[in-house]
Amino acid sequence: MRDSILPATIKSAQLVLRKNDTGVFTKPGPHQYPHQWNWDSALIALGLSYFDLPRALLEIRSLLSGQWQDGMLPHVLYHGMPSDYFPHPDFWEIEKSPNAPRVQTTGITQPPILASIIRLINEKQAIPDFIREVYPRLLDWHRWLHTYRDVDKTGLVCIIHPWESGTDDSPRWLKVLEGIPIENKLTFSRGDTRHVKENERPFPQDYQRFMYLIDLFRKSSYNQAEILAQSPFVVQDVLFNAILHRANLDLQVLGAAIGENTDEIDGWIALMNANFNRRFWHDDDGLYYDFDVVAQKPIRVNTATIFLPLFAGLASQKQAKRLLKAYFNHPDYYGNNECVLYQLTSASQSLFSWDPRRYWRGPIWILMNWLIYQGLQAYGFIAEAEKLRDDSLSLILKSGFREYYDPRDGIGCGSVEFSWSAALAIDWIMQDL
Ligand code: DGY
């Protein structure tokens, strides 16, 4: 199948990226996501780098143009594009912050995968001048995370909104979100159910709570200390910290390559190494749980992010083996069975809230498979890694470049022509050629 079909898949993936290209940035999806999203953009740049390196670097420059003066790199840049997307730029009221940039952005961040992607691009084609140009900006962002989001000086950083996790509607947030009152409803009109079916998007009460948090941030003028002190949602997230750790390791390599002193980054890495397993690993269940900072207790919900520490090299070989045996290959959790034919469901099938077509409640995401694939490879679980890649490419061949897929029948859900599904397919296929 590979030889005959895969070159055609690369062509159609390139077409998706070209079609979503506005000239300055690439939309994650043509209708559902018409602006520039932070981690989407990094992954898109990786895909673009295989056939148009200058355009890939422009994608990254455009993203960095939204950096706040204190270093925060926002989750969305609007770039003045008119659209029916909600929340629209004015909703955020970022001008209340003295740190807001000139371009319109949201007031929260997203998983910091950018340094890792730049390292991957540099390994294919050396870009030393570009690294010199962007290194200080990357360092500022990582420093902002370690300065403003490390509440207990453990080197582990917090997120303040489910959207900062990138896994927006994950069942990990349900219990934490329950603490948010929704009696005094904010009035707004959702845009996300215009282009995608309602049963594939977040429930109304969860969306209300997403907006409640944004309202709290704008009332606090985006003052991080004030938000951390007041917000009911302050979480140390396994995925976010694993990605940050891997990004710090990659930033260290990039810094050394251009002759920079990396002592500060070395310090962040050492702290994370010392505290990650202590905080997140639960030996009784043999997996990683996020930590609710407000309640000071673990969030005991099993989702695919339990495998992310492998992407960062933070799990021991013994922990990785346990995760694989007890969960990854187990038909009650993430393994295949008579109902689930593809891997990897984004939340464990054992959860009461498992919902195979709803945003992050169960569907397969190409990005999650790609991240976990890297981790499995690094730990020597080659057969499992290959299965994730093959399942991902089969889903794409069956249903196109969709945002997510039903793990039972491979039906595509969410946005059509989803850019990172195209970009990561290019990366997977090109690595093999
Ligand atoms: C949305 O609008 O649902 C986005 O996922 C936020 O990042």
Coordinates of N, CA, C and O in Angstrom, one line a residue, residues 151 160 216 223-232 234 294:
V151 N 4.0 27.9 40.5 CA 3.5 28.4 41.8 C 4.2 27.9 43.0 O 4.2 28.5 44.1
I160 N -4.0 27.7 33.2 CA -5.1 28.4 33.9 C -6.4 28.3 33.1 O -7.4 28.9 33.5
L216 N -12.9 36.1 34.0 CA -12.0 36.4 35.2 C -10.7 37.0 34.8 O -10.2 37.9 35.4
N223 N -3.3 40.0 35.0 CA -2.2 39.9 36.0 C -2.1 38.5 36.5 O -3.0 38.0 37.1
Q224 N -1.0 37.9 36.2 CA -0.9 36.4 36.5 C -1.0 36.1 37.9 O -1.6 35.1 38.3
A225 N -0.4 36.9 38.8 CA -0.4 36.6 40.2 C -1.9 36.7 40.7 O -2.3 35.8 41.5
E226 N -2.6 37.7 40.3 CA -4.0 37.8 40.7 C -4.8 36.6 40.2 O -5.6 36.1 40.9
I227 N -4.6 36.2 38.9 CA -5.3 35.1 38.4 C -5.1 33.8 39.2 O -6.0 33.1 39.6
L228 N -3.8 33.6 39.4 CA -3.4 32.3 40.2 C -4.1 32.3 41.6 O -4.4 31.3 42.1
A229 N -4.2 33.5 42.2 CA -4.7 33.6 43.5 C -6.2 33.4 43.5 O -6.8 32.9 44.5
Q230 N -6.9 33.8 42.4 CA -8.4 33.8 42.4 C -9.0 32.7 41.6 O -10.2 32.4 41.9
S231 N -8.3 32.1 40.7 CA -9.0 31.2 39.7 C -9.3 29.9 40.3 O -8.4 29.3 41.0
P232 N -10.5 29.3 40.0 CA -10.8 27.9 40.5 C -10.0 26.9 39.6 O -10.0 25.7 39.9
V234 N -6.5 26.1 38.3 CA -5.1 26.2 38.3 C -4.5 24.7 38.4 O -4.7 24.1 39.4
V294 N -5.4 24.1 43.2 CA -6.4 24.7 44.1 C -6.8 23.7 45.2 O -6.7 24.0 46.4

